[in-house]
Short mmCIF file of C-alpha atoms in Angstrom, two decimals:
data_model
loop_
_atom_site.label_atom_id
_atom_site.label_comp_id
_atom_site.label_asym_id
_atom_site.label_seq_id
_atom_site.Cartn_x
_atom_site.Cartn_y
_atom_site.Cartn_z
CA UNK A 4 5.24 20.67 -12.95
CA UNK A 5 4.76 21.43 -9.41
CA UNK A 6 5.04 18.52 -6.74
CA UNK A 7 1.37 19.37 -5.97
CA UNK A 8 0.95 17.70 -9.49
CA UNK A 9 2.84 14.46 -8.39
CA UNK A 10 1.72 11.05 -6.55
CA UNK A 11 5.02 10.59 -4.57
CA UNK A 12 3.75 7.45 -2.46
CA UNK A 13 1.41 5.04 -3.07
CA UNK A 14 -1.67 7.10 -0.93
CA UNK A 15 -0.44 10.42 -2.61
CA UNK A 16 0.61 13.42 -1.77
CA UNK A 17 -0.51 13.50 2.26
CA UNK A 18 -0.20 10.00 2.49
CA UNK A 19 -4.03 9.81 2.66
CA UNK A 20 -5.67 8.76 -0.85
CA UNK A 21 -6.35 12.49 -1.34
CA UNK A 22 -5.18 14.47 -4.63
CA UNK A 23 -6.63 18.13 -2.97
CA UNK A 24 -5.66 20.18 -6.15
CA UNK A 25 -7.21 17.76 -8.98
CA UNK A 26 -9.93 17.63 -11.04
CA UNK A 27 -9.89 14.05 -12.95
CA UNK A 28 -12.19 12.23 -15.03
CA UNK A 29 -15.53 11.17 -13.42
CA UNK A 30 -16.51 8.85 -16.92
CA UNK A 31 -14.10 6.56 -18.75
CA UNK A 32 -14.00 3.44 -20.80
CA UNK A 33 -11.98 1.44 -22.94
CA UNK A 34 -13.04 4.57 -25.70
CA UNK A 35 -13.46 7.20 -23.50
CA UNK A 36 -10.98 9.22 -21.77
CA UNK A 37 -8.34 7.14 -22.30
CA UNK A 38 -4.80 9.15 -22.89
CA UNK A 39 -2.35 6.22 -23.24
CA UNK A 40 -2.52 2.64 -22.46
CA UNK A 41 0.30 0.17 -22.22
CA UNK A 42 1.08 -3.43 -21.41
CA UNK A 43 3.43 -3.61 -18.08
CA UNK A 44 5.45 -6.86 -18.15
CA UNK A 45 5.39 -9.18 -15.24
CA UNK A 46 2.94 -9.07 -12.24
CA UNK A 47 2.99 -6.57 -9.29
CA UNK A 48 -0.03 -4.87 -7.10
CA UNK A 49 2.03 -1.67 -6.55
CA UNK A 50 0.84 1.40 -7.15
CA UNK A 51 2.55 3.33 -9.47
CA UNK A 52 4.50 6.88 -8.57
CA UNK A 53 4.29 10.18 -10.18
CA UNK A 54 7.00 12.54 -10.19
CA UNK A 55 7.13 15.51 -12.27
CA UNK A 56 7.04 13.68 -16.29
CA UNK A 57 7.71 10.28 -15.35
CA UNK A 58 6.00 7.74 -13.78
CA UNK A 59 7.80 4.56 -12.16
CA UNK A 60 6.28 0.88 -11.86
CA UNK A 61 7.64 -2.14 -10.14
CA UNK A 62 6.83 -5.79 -11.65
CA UNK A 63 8.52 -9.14 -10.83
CA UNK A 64 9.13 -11.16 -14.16
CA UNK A 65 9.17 -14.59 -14.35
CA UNK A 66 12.00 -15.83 -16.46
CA UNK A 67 10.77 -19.29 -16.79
CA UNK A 68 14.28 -20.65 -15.98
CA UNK A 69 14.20 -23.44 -13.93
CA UNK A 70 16.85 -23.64 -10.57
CA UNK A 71 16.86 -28.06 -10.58
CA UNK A 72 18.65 -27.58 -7.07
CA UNK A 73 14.72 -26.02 -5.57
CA UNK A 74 12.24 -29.00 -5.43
CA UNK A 75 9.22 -28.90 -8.42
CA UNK A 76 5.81 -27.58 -7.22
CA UNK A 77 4.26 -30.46 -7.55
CA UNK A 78 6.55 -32.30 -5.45
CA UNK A 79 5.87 -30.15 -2.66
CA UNK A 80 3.83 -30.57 0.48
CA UNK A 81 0.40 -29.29 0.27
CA UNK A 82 0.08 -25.49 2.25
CA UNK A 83 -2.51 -23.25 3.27
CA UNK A 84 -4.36 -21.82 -0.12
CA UNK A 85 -2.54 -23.85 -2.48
CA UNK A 86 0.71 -22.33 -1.84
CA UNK A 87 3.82 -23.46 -4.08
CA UNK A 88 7.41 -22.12 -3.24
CA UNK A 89 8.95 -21.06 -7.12
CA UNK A 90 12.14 -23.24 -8.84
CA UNK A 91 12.27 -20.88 -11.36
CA UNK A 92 14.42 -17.40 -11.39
CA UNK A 93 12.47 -13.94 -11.55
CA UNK A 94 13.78 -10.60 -12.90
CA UNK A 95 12.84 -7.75 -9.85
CA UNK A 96 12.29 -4.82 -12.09
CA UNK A 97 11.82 -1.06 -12.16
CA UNK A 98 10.58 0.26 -14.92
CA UNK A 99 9.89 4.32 -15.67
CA UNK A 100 7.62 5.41 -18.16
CA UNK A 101 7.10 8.97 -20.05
CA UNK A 102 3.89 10.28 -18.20
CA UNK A 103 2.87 11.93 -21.57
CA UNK A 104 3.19 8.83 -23.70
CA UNK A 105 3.39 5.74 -21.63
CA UNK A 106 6.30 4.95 -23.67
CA UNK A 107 8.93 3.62 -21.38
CA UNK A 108 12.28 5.34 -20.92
CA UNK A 109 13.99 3.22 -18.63
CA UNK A 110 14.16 -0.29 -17.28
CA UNK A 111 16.55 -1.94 -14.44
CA UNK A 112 16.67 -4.96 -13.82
CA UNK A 113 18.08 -5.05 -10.11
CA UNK A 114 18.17 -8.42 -9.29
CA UNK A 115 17.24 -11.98 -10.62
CA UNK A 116 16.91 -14.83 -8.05
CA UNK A 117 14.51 -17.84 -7.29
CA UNK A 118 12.44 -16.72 -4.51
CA UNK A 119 12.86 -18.29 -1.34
CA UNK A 120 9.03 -18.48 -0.50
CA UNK A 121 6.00 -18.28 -2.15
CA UNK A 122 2.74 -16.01 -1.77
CA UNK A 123 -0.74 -16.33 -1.86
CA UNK A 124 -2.78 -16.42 -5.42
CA UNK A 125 -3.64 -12.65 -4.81
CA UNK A 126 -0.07 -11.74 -3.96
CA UNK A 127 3.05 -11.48 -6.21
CA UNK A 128 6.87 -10.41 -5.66
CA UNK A 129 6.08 -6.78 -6.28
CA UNK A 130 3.47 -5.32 -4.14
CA UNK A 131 5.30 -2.89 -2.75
CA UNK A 132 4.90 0.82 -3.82
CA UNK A 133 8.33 3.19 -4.94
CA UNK A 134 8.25 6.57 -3.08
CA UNK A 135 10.40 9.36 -3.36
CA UNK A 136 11.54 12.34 -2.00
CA UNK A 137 11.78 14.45 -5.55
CA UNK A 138 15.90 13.88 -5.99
CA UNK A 139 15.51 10.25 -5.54
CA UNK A 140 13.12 6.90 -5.76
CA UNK A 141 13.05 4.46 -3.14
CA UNK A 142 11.28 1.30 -3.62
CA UNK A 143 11.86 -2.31 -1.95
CA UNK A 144 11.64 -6.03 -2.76
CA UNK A 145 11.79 -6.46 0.45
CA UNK A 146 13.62 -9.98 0.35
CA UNK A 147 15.21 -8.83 -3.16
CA UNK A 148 16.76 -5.85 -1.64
CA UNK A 149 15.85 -2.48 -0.96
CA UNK A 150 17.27 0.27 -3.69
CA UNK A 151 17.82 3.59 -4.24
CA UNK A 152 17.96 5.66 -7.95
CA UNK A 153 18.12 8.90 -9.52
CA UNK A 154 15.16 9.68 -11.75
CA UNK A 155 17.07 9.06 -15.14
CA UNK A 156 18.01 5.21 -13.77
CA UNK A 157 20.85 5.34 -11.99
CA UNK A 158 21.20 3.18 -8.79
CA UNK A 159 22.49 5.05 -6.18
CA UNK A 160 22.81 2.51 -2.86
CA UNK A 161 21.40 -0.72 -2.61
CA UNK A 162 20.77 -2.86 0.47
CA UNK A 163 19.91 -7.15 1.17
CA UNK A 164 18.53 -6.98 4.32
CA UNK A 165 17.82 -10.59 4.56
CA UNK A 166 15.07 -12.82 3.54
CA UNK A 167 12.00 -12.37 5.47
CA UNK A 168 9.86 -15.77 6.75
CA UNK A 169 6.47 -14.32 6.23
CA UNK A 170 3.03 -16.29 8.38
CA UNK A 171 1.66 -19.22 5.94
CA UNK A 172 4.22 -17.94 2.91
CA UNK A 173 1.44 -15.18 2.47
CA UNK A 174 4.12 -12.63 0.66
CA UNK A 175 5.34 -9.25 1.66
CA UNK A 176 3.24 -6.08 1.35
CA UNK A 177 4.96 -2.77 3.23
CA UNK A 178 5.85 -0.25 1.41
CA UNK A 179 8.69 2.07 2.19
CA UNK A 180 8.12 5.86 3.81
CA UNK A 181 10.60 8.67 3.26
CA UNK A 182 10.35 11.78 5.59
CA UNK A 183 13.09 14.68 5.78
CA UNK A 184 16.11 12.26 4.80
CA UNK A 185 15.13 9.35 6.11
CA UNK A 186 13.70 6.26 5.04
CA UNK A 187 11.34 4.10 7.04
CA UNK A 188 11.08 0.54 6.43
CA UNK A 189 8.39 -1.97 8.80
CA UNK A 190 9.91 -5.33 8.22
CA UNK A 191 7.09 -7.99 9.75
CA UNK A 192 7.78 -11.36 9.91
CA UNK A 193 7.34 -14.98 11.49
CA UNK A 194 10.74 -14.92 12.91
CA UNK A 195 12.34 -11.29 14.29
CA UNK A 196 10.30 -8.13 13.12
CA UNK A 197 11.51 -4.70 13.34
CA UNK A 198 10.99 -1.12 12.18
CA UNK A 199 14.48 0.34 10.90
CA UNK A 200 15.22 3.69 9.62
CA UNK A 201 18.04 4.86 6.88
CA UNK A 202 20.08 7.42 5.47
CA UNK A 203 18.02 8.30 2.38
CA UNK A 204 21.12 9.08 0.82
CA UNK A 205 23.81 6.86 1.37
CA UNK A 206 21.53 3.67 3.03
CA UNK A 207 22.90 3.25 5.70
CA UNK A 208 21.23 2.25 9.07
CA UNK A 209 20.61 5.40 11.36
CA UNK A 210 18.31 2.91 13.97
CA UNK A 211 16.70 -0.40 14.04
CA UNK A 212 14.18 -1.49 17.02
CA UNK A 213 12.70 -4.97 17.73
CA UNK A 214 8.79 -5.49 17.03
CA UNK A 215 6.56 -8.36 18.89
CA UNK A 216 4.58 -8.75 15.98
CA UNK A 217 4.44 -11.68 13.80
CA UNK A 218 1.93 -11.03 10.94
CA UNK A 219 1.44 -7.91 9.47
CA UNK A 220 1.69 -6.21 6.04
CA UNK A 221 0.58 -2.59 6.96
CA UNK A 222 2.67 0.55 5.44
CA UNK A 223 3.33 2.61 8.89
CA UNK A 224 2.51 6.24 8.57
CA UNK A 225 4.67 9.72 9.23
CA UNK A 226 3.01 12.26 11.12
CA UNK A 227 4.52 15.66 12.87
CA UNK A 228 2.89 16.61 15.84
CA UNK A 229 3.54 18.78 19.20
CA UNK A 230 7.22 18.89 18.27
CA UNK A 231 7.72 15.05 17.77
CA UNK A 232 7.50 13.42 14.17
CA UNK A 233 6.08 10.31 14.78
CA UNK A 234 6.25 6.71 12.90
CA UNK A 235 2.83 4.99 13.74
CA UNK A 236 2.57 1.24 12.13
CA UNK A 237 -0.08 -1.21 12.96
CA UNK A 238 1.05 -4.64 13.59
CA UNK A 239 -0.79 -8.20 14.73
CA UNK A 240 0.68 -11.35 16.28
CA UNK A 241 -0.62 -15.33 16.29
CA UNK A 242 -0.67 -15.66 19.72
CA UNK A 243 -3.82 -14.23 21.31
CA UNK A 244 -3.23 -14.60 24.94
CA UNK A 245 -0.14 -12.38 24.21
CA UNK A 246 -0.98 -8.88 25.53
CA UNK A 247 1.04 -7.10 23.20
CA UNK A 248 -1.33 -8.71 20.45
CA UNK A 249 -2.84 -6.70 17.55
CA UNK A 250 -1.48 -3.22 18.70
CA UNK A 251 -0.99 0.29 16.84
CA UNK A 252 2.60 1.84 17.63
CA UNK A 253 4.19 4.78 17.52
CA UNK A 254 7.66 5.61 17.51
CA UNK A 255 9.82 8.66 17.63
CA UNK A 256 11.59 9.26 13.99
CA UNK A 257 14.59 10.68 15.43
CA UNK A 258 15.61 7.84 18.11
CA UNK A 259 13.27 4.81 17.47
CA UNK A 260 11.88 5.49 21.30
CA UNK A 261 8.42 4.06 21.58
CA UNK A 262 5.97 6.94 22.20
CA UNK A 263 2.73 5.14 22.55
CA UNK A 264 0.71 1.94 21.83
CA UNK A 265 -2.59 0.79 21.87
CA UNK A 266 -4.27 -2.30 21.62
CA UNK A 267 -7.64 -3.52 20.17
CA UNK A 268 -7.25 -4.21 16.77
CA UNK A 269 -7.87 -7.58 15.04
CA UNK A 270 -4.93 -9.47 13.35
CA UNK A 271 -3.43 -9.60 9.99
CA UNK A 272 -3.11 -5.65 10.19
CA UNK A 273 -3.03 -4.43 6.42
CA UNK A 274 -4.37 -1.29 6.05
CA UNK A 275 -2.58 2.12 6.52
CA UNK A 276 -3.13 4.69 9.21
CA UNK A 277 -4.92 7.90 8.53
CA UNK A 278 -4.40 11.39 10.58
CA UNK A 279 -6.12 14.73 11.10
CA UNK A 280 -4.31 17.20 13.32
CA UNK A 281 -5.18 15.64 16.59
CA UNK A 282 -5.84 11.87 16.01
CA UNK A 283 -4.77 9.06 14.03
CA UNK A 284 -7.11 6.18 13.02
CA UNK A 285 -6.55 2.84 12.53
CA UNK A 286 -8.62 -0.09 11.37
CA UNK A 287 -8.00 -3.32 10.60
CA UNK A 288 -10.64 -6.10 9.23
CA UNK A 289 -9.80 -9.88 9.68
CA UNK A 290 -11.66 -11.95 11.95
CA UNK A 291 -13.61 -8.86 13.29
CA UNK A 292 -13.89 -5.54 12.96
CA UNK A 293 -11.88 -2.85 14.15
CA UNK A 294 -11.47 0.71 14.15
CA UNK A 295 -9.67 3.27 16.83
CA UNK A 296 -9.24 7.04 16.94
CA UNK A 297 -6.35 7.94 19.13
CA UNK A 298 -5.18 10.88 20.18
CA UNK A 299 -1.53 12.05 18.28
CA UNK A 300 -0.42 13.08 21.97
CA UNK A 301 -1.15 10.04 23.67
CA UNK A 302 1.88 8.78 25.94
CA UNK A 303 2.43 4.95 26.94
CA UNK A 304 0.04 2.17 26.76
CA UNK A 305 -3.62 3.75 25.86
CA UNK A 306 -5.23 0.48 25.64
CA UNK A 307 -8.98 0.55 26.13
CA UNK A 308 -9.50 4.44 25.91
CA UNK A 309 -9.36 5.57 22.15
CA UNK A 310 -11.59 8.38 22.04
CA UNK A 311 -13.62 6.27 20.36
CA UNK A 312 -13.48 2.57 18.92
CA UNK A 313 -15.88 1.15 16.14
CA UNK A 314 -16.44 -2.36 15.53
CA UNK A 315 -18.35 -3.03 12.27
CA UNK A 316 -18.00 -3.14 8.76
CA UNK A 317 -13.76 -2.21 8.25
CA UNK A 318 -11.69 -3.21 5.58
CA UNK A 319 -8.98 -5.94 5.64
CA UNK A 320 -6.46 -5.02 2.52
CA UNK A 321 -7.99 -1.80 1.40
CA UNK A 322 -7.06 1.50 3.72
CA UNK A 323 -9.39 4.00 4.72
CA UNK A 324 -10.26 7.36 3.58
CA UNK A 325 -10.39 10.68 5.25
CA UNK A 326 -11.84 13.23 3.40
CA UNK A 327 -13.76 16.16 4.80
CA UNK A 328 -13.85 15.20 8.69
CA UNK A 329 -15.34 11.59 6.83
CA UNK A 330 -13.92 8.65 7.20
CA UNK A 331 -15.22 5.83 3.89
CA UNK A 332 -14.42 2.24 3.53
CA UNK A 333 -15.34 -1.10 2.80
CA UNK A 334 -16.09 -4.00 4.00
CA UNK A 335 -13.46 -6.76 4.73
CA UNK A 336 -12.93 -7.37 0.63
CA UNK A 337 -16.67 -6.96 -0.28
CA UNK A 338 -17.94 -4.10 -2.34
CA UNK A 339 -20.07 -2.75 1.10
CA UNK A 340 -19.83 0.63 1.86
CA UNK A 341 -19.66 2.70 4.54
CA UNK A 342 -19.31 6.23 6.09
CA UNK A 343 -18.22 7.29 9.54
CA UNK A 344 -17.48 11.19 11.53
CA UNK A 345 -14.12 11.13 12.42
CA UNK A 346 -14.50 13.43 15.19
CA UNK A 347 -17.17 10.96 17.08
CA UNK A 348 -17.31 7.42 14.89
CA UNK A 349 -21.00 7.38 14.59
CA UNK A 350 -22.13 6.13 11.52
CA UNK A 351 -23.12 8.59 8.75
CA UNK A 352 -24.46 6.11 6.57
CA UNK A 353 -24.17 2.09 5.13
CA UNK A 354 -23.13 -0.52 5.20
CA UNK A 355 -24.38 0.16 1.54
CA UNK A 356 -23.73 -2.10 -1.33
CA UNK A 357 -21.61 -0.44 -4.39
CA UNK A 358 -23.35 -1.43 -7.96
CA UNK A 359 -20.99 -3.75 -10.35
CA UNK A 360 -18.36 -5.18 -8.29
CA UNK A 361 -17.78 -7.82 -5.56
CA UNK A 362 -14.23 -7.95 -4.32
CA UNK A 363 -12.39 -4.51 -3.64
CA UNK A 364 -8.34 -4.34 -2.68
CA UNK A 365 -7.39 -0.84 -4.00
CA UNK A 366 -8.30 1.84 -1.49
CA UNK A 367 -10.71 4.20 -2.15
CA UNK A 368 -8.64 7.94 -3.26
CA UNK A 369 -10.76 11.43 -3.62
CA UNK A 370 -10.43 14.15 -5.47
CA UNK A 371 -12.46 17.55 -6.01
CA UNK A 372 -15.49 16.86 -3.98
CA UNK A 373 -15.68 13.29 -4.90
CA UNK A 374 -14.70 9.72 -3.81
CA UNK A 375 -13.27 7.23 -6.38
CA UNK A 376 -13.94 3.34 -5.53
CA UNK A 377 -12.34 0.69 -7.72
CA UNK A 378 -13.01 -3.14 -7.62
CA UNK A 379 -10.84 -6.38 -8.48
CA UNK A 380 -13.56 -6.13 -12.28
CA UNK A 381 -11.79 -3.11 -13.32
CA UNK A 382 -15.21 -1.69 -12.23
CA UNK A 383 -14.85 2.34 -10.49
CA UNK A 384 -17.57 4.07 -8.62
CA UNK A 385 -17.25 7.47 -8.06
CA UNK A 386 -19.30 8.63 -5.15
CA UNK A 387 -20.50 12.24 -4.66
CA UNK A 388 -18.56 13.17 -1.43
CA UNK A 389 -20.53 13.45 1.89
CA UNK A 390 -22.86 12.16 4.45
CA UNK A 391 -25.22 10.43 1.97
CA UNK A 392 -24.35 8.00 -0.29
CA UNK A 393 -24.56 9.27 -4.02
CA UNK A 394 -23.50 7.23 -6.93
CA UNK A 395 -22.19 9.65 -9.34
CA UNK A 396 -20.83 7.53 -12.40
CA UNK A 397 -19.65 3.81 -12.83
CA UNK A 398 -16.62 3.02 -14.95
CA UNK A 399 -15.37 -0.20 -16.84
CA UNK A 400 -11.97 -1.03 -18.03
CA UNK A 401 -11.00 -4.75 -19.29
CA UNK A 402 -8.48 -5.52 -16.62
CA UNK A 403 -8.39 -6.53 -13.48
CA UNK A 404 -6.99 -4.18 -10.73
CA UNK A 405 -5.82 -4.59 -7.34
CA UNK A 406 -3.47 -1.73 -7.39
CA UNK A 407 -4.64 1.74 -5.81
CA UNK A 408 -5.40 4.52 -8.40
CA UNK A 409 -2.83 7.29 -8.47
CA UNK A 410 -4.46 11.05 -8.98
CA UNK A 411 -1.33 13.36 -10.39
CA UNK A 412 -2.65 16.86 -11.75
CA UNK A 413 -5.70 15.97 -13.60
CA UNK A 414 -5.06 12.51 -14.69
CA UNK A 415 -5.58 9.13 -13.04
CA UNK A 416 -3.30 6.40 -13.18
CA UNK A 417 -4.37 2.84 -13.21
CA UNK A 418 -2.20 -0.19 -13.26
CA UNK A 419 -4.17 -3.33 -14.07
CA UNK A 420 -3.12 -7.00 -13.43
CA UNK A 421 -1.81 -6.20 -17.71
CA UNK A 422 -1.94 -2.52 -18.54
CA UNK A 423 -1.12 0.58 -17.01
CA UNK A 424 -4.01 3.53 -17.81
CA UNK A 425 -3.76 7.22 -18.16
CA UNK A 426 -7.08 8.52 -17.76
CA UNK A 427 -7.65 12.32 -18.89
CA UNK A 428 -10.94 14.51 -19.38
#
């Protein structure tokens, strides 16, 4: 298989939801169109990776083994959302599957530990997506470690970085990037945040830089341009009358120098940045509405001239797509729709209301003309690519799904909160 016919990361091959050489399913059911499907121990919201025959999951597994030394939920203070710290030990897991099959060929367990914090209802201990760089998967616990294996299971390096003290026990969320050796890692936290780079191959720390920012779960984006390769990660802070609040940033991959920043989005930053050749965009959705275009050669602090800046109707987990000079997401959580030109951010059409869902935290992918949207039901509308909004088919599976679908070759890849789906035509 060709790498074209892989999902390396969890927003696929260009890092951008789009699978440009597919033609997948439009129709499927719990009858219809369904290759394999298997039960996946454990929870996690990852998306799962595709690389060449095997596809690789992560899941945290709760043992059920109680640590008496950690106090007993119930005998803990009352927290934001109903938020209980665990005093029992979970397996962090990867597990690879046979992408023909689903049957699994591997399992490691890399670690088993009693978390130090929490997360909220719609979180777990695994929402983190692997990536890899075809010789090797990277994936991180974040708190449990960071690792490195080969394809057929063997760890390669590991690394503890240290707990992380996340805003209101919330639970982690960034995924890990790997570009031309290296491995980029946004660590956001309540107490010291930084953006570090590695070795891809040995693990080791090449540079580490300091980040202001206090709350923010977004998976920072790798983009070459003008001679520079460029790590841009979104980021939010607590304290509004800081002015280095809610800013976009970008760094240089080589040296960790700060290239550029730009202020203007709203806080809790979650979902990732999206590029064309010129401009990045970047949106964020709680408590308002934000969404900037800024220019890839911008130098210093561009704050208040974006080429353009929207302000209605952006998502808050879910990322946007850019597909076609389009840019398509929803609103905040909701099943609302809409449709912007990247190259002005006028509207093209919505805020439009998708049939048979409510709540929406995978981000819309696209594939062969078409845009696939999938709710927390299980429920997937795929929308005829385009400025006009064109319900094409709506599909139902028995599971719910918070995960983002992964497109490899012809075949989509769901994992559910309990199975993991290959869909085929």
């Amino acid at each position: 298989m060709v790498a074209q016919e892989d999902w390396r990361q969890w927003r696929g091959p260009t890092a951008d939801g789009v699978a440009a050489n597919s033609n997948p399913a439009t129709s499927w059911s719990e009858e219809e169109n369904i290759k394999w499907k298997i039960a996946v121990p454990g929870r996690g919201g990852s998306t799962p990776i595709v690389l060449k025959d095997r596809i690789y999951v992560l899941t945290a597994i709760n043992t059920g083994r109680v640590d008496p030394s950690f106090p007993k939920p119930e005998d803990q203070p009352d927290r934001v959302f109903g938020i209980k710290f665990p005093n029992t030990f979970y397996q962090f897991v990867v597990l690879c599957y046979d992408r023909n099959s689903g049957k699994e060929v591997w399992r490691q367990v890399v670690l088993e530990k009693v978390p130090h914090e929490g997360h909220h209802r719609d979180n777990d201990f695994a929402p983190a997506s692997p990536t890899t760089d075809g010789e090797r998967i990277f994936f991180t616990f974040a708190s449990a470690g960071t690792y490195c294996f080969s394809p057929d299971g063997k760890l390669l390096w590991q690394r503890d970085l240290g707990n992380l003290r996340m805003q209101a026990s919330l639970g982690e969320g960034c995924s890990p990037v790997v570009h031309n050796g290296k491995l980029i890692l946004q660590r956001d936290q309540q107490r010291q945040s930084s953006i570090m780079v590695l070795d891809a191959a040995s693990g080791s720390t090449i540079w580490e830089k300091p980040r202001p920012d206090t709350g923010s779960w977004a998976t920072p984006r790798v983009i070459e341009h003008g001679g520079k390769t460029q790590i841009i990660a979104s980021g939010s802070m607590g304290n509004e009358k800081d002015s280095s609040v809610n800013r976009v940033r970008s760094y240089d991959l080589e040296s960790g120098e700060l290239l550029w920043e730009c202020g203007g989005l709203t806080s809790n930053a979650i979902p990732c940045p999206v590029n064309d050749s010129n401009s990045v965009y970047v949106m964020t959705g709680y408590q308002g509405f934000s969404a900037l275009s800024i220019p890839l050669d911008s130098e210093g602090d561009v704050t208040g001239s974006p080429t353009w800046q929207f302000t209605e109707d952006t998502p808050y987990i879910p990322s946007p797509l850019l597909y076609g000079g389009l840019l398509y997401f929803n609103r905040s959580n909701q099943a609302i729709f809409s449709c912007i030109d990247s190259s002005n951010g006028e509207r093209v059409f919505g805020p439009t209301r998708l049939p048979q869902m409510n709540q929406i935290y995978a981000s819309p992918v696209a594939a062969n003309g078409r845009v696939y949207v999938t709710g927390r039901n299980g429920t997937t509308v795929v929308l005829k690519a385009g400025r006009s909004f064109e319900v094409e088919s709506i599909n139902v599976l028995d599971d719910r799904v918070d995960a983002s679908l992964a497109i490899a070759g012809d075949e989509i890849f769901i994992r559910g909160e309990k199975y993991l789906y290959c869909i085929a035509p």
